[in-house]
Amino acid sequence: MPDLVLADTDQLGEVLLGDVRALLHDAFDGDFDADDWAHCLGGRHALVLDGGRVLAHGSVVPRTLTTSGRRLRAGYVEGVAVAAAVRRRGLGAQVMTALETVVLTTYDVGALGTSDDGLPLYTAHGWVPWRGPLLVESTQGRRRTPDDEGGVLVRSGALDLADLDLDAELVCDDRSGDVW
């Protein structure tokens, strides 16, 4: 029976991290670059393992989001994937449940960027779309990221989403690759 493991990046070891990266590369049909991989590191990982084989993965990393003049400690979910041979068996849901516990106990809010394929999993777990404009704060100032609008979901952490205006601007910190 597969085991769910929750661990920090530095607890996983080089071999296991290599296996996770291979899973993500395969799950995203090769469209998973070095920036995408870097975004997955530095936080907590939820993995489903069976005999040492990585069947599913997701991580939650710290980010700063700002809305309505309020800085939020956000747990940003990255690299959620399930091996093709074991999809539709609840492993993605197991990973998300574990990551959501981290968000609830550690961060003000959770956030993630999703594709159309991932949307059903996240909405089934209570994640909701941010409705307002999305921006990134860079060294050149703030710039809007309209292509990401509708694809960023949030959920309550220590802070209830009812305390936020989901129609207001949401600003993320800058990073290489996809900012959301």
mmCIF file of C-alpha atoms in Angstrom:
data_model
loop_
_atom_site.group_PDB
_atom_site.id
_atom_site.type_symbol
_atom_site.label_atom_id
_atom_site.label_comp_id
_atom_site.label_asym_id
_atom_site.label_seq_id
_atom_site.Cartn_x
_atom_site.Cartn_y
_atom_site.Cartn_z
ATOM 1 C CA MET A 1 0.000 0.000 0.000
ATOM 2 C CA PRO A 2 1.357 3.457 -0.863
ATOM 3 C CA ASP A 3 2.617 5.720 1.925
ATOM 4 C CA LEU A 4 2.085 9.464 2.237
ATOM 5 C CA VAL A 5 5.268 11.282 3.259
ATOM 6 C CA LEU A 6 5.459 14.937 4.313
ATOM 7 C CA ALA A 7 8.988 16.367 4.435
ATOM 8 C CA ASP A 8 11.031 19.530 3.910
ATOM 9 C CA THR A 9 13.104 19.796 0.734
ATOM 10 C CA ASP A 10 16.368 19.282 2.634
ATOM 11 C CA GLN A 11 15.057 16.035 4.128
ATOM 12 C CA LEU A 12 14.371 14.319 0.806
ATOM 13 C CA GLY A 13 17.866 13.599 -0.470
ATOM 14 C CA GLU A 14 19.308 13.857 -3.939
ATOM 15 C CA VAL A 15 17.985 10.535 -5.283
ATOM 16 C CA LEU A 16 14.392 11.090 -4.162
ATOM 17 C CA LEU A 17 14.429 14.679 -5.451
ATOM 18 C CA GLY A 18 15.664 13.336 -8.791
ATOM 19 C CA ASP A 19 12.765 10.882 -8.862
ATOM 20 C CA VAL A 20 10.307 13.704 -8.079
ATOM 21 C CA ARG A 21 11.749 15.843 -10.869
ATOM 22 C CA ALA A 22 11.431 12.924 -13.313
ATOM 23 C CA LEU A 23 7.765 12.442 -12.292
ATOM 24 C CA LEU A 24 7.063 16.134 -12.866
ATOM 25 C CA HIS A 25 8.826 16.110 -16.238
ATOM 26 C CA ASP A 26 6.729 13.140 -17.361
ATOM 27 C CA ALA A 27 3.458 14.416 -15.874
ATOM 28 C CA PHE A 28 3.827 17.767 -17.637
ATOM 29 C CA ASP A 29 4.779 16.113 -20.958
ATOM 30 C CA GLY A 30 8.297 17.560 -20.837
ATOM 31 C CA ASP A 31 7.014 21.113 -20.287
ATOM 32 C CA PHE A 32 8.674 21.430 -16.885
ATOM 33 C CA ASP A 33 11.852 23.510 -16.946
ATOM 34 C CA ALA A 34 14.545 24.456 -14.429
ATOM 35 C CA ASP A 35 12.541 27.460 -13.198
ATOM 36 C CA ASP A 36 9.469 25.272 -12.614
ATOM 37 C CA TRP A 37 11.643 22.859 -10.636
ATOM 38 C CA ALA A 38 13.209 25.670 -8.579
ATOM 39 C CA HIS A 39 9.713 26.886 -7.678
ATOM 40 C CA CYS A 40 8.981 23.501 -6.047
ATOM 41 C CA LEU A 41 11.948 23.679 -3.675
ATOM 42 C CA GLY A 42 12.423 25.301 -0.289
ATOM 43 C CA GLY A 43 9.216 24.271 1.405
ATOM 44 C CA ARG A 44 7.253 21.169 2.400
ATOM 45 C CA HIS A 45 6.616 18.288 0.035
ATOM 46 C CA ALA A 46 3.822 15.752 0.115
ATOM 47 C CA LEU A 47 4.725 12.539 -1.687
ATOM 48 C CA VAL A 48 2.918 9.286 -2.223
ATOM 49 C CA LEU A 49 5.501 6.498 -2.339
ATOM 50 C CA ASP A 50 5.093 2.824 -3.110
ATOM 51 C CA GLY A 51 8.189 0.722 -2.554
ATOM 52 C CA GLY A 52 10.341 3.810 -2.970
ATOM 53 C CA ARG A 53 8.656 4.743 -6.269
ATOM 54 C CA VAL A 54 7.193 8.270 -6.403
ATOM 55 C CA LEU A 55 3.553 8.028 -7.455
ATOM 56 C CA ALA A 56 2.421 11.572 -6.621
ATOM 57 C CA HIS A 57 3.920 14.859 -5.472
ATOM 58 C CA GLY A 58 3.115 18.412 -4.495
ATOM 59 C CA SER A 59 4.927 21.070 -2.522
ATOM 60 C CA VAL A 60 4.011 24.238 -0.689
ATOM 61 C CA VAL A 61 6.579 27.033 -0.583
ATOM 62 C CA PRO A 62 6.586 30.409 1.150
ATOM 63 C CA ARG A 63 5.718 33.497 -0.890
ATOM 64 C CA THR A 64 4.522 36.988 -0.157
ATOM 65 C CA LEU A 65 1.264 38.223 -1.667
ATOM 66 C CA THR A 66 -0.175 41.692 -1.207
ATOM 67 C CA THR A 67 -3.777 42.813 -1.495
ATOM 68 C CA SER A 68 -5.522 45.991 -0.369
ATOM 69 C CA GLY A 69 -2.267 47.183 1.232
ATOM 70 C CA ARG A 70 -2.007 44.008 3.308
ATOM 71 C CA ARG A 71 1.017 41.686 3.099
ATOM 72 C CA LEU A 72 0.082 38.021 3.347
ATOM 73 C CA ARG A 73 2.280 35.062 4.192
ATOM 74 C CA ALA A 74 1.210 32.683 1.469
ATOM 75 C CA GLY A 75 1.784 28.979 1.092
ATOM 76 C CA TYR A 76 2.114 28.618 -2.661
ATOM 77 C CA VAL A 77 1.385 25.148 -4.029
ATOM 78 C CA GLU A 78 3.722 23.913 -6.748
ATOM 79 C CA GLY A 79 4.464 20.758 -8.721
ATOM 80 C CA VAL A 80 1.279 18.781 -8.117
ATOM 81 C CA ALA A 81 1.382 15.661 -10.266
ATOM 82 C CA VAL A 82 0.413 12.001 -10.290
ATOM 83 C CA ALA A 83 2.118 9.289 -12.340
ATOM 84 C CA ALA A 84 0.057 8.488 -15.437
ATOM 85 C CA ALA A 85 -0.366 4.800 -14.519
ATOM 86 C CA VAL A 86 -2.085 5.604 -11.201
ATOM 87 C CA ARG A 87 -4.219 8.653 -11.995
ATOM 88 C CA ARG A 88 -7.853 8.878 -10.881
ATOM 89 C CA ARG A 89 -7.196 6.816 -7.735
ATOM 90 C CA GLY A 90 -7.276 9.654 -5.195
ATOM 91 C CA LEU A 91 -3.518 10.190 -4.901
ATOM 92 C CA GLY A 92 -3.731 13.819 -6.003
ATOM 93 C CA ALA A 93 -6.410 14.382 -3.369
ATOM 94 C CA GLN A 94 -4.141 12.820 -0.718
ATOM 95 C CA VAL A 95 -1.328 15.166 -1.700
ATOM 96 C CA MET A 96 -3.606 18.215 -1.632
ATOM 97 C CA THR A 97 -5.074 17.316 1.763
ATOM 98 C CA ALA A 98 -1.564 17.096 3.233
ATOM 99 C CA LEU A 99 -0.500 20.397 1.654
ATOM 100 C CA GLU A 100 -3.675 22.107 2.839
ATOM 101 C CA THR A 101 -2.843 21.103 6.416
ATOM 102 C CA VAL A 102 0.514 22.861 5.998
ATOM 103 C CA VAL A 103 -1.241 25.957 4.633
ATOM 104 C CA LEU A 104 -3.741 26.006 7.516
ATOM 105 C CA THR A 105 -1.089 25.657 10.211
ATOM 106 C CA THR A 106 1.675 27.809 8.731
ATOM 107 C CA TYR A 107 0.371 30.512 6.369
ATOM 108 C CA ASP A 108 -2.217 33.295 6.175
ATOM 109 C CA VAL A 109 -3.542 31.938 2.869
ATOM 110 C CA GLY A 110 -2.839 29.311 0.275
ATOM 111 C CA ALA A 111 -2.452 30.132 -3.411
ATOM 112 C CA LEU A 112 -1.655 28.294 -6.630
ATOM 113 C CA GLY A 113 -1.682 28.701 -10.366
ATOM 114 C CA THR A 114 -3.685 26.092 -12.237
ATOM 115 C CA SER A 115 -4.331 24.776 -15.691
ATOM 116 C CA ASP A 116 -7.756 23.706 -16.879
ATOM 117 C CA ASP A 117 -6.735 20.094 -16.172
ATOM 118 C CA GLY A 118 -5.991 20.816 -12.510
ATOM 119 C CA LEU A 119 -9.039 22.957 -11.824
ATOM 120 C CA PRO A 120 -11.442 20.130 -10.837
ATOM 121 C CA LEU A 121 -9.029 18.757 -8.219
ATOM 122 C CA TYR A 122 -8.469 22.143 -6.597
ATOM 123 C CA THR A 123 -12.071 23.348 -6.628
ATOM 124 C CA ALA A 124 -13.166 20.017 -5.109
ATOM 125 C CA HIS A 125 -10.838 20.915 -2.237
ATOM 126 C CA GLY A 126 -12.396 24.335 -1.710
ATOM 127 C CA TRP A 127 -9.891 26.474 -3.623
ATOM 128 C CA VAL A 128 -11.560 29.474 -5.273
ATOM 129 C CA PRO A 129 -10.452 31.739 -8.123
ATOM 130 C CA TRP A 130 -9.036 35.162 -7.303
ATOM 131 C CA ARG A 131 -11.390 37.420 -9.272
ATOM 132 C CA GLY A 132 -9.435 40.667 -9.237
ATOM 133 C CA PRO A 133 -6.482 41.795 -11.337
ATOM 134 C CA LEU A 134 -3.158 39.994 -10.853
ATOM 135 C CA LEU A 135 0.139 41.846 -10.725
ATOM 136 C CA VAL A 136 3.800 41.123 -10.061
ATOM 137 C CA GLU A 137 6.100 43.400 -8.043
ATOM 138 C CA SER A 138 9.466 43.631 -9.784
ATOM 139 C CA THR A 139 12.468 45.947 -9.585
ATOM 140 C CA GLN A 140 10.801 47.965 -12.376
ATOM 141 C CA GLY A 141 7.617 48.344 -10.322
ATOM 142 C CA ARG A 142 4.274 46.629 -10.572
ATOM 143 C CA ARG A 143 3.008 45.171 -13.808
ATOM 144 C CA ARG A 144 -0.229 43.410 -14.552
ATOM 145 C CA THR A 145 -0.238 39.747 -15.607
ATOM 146 C CA PRO A 146 -3.590 39.464 -17.442
ATOM 147 C CA ASP A 147 -2.792 36.068 -18.975
ATOM 148 C CA ASP A 148 -2.807 34.579 -15.453
ATOM 149 C CA GLU A 149 -6.151 36.062 -14.416
ATOM 150 C CA GLY A 150 -8.728 33.398 -13.660
ATOM 151 C CA GLY A 151 -5.980 30.807 -13.190
ATOM 152 C CA VAL A 152 -4.866 31.723 -9.663
ATOM 153 C CA LEU A 153 -6.797 30.034 -6.871
ATOM 154 C CA VAL A 154 -6.727 30.771 -3.148
ATOM 155 C CA ARG A 155 -7.936 29.183 0.047
ATOM 156 C CA SER A 156 -8.047 30.078 3.708
ATOM 157 C CA GLY A 157 -5.040 29.478 5.883
ATOM 158 C CA ALA A 158 -4.859 31.093 9.309
ATOM 159 C CA LEU A 159 -6.804 33.952 7.702
ATOM 160 C CA ASP A 160 -10.372 33.376 6.521
ATOM 161 C CA LEU A 161 -10.896 34.323 2.872
ATOM 162 C CA ALA A 162 -14.061 36.130 3.953
ATOM 163 C CA ASP A 163 -11.692 38.758 5.403
ATOM 164 C CA LEU A 164 -10.279 39.488 1.926
ATOM 165 C CA ASP A 165 -11.734 41.232 -1.121
ATOM 166 C CA LEU A 166 -11.269 38.649 -3.873
ATOM 167 C CA ASP A 167 -12.060 41.360 -6.449
ATOM 168 C CA ALA A 168 -9.133 43.563 -5.372
ATOM 169 C CA GLU A 169 -5.676 43.495 -6.937
ATOM 170 C CA LEU A 170 -3.450 40.608 -5.876
ATOM 171 C CA VAL A 171 0.291 41.191 -6.158
ATOM 172 C CA CYS A 172 2.946 38.479 -6.019
ATOM 173 C CA ASP A 173 6.675 38.745 -5.464
ATOM 174 C CA ASP A 174 8.779 38.414 -8.611
ATOM 175 C CA ARG A 175 10.680 35.252 -9.531
ATOM 176 C CA SER A 176 12.243 33.720 -12.617
ATOM 177 C CA GLY A 177 10.003 31.819 -14.999
ATOM 178 C CA ASP A 178 6.267 31.905 -14.443
ATOM 179 C CA VAL A 179 5.528 34.454 -11.716
ATOM 180 C CA TRP A 180 2.255 32.790 -10.813
#
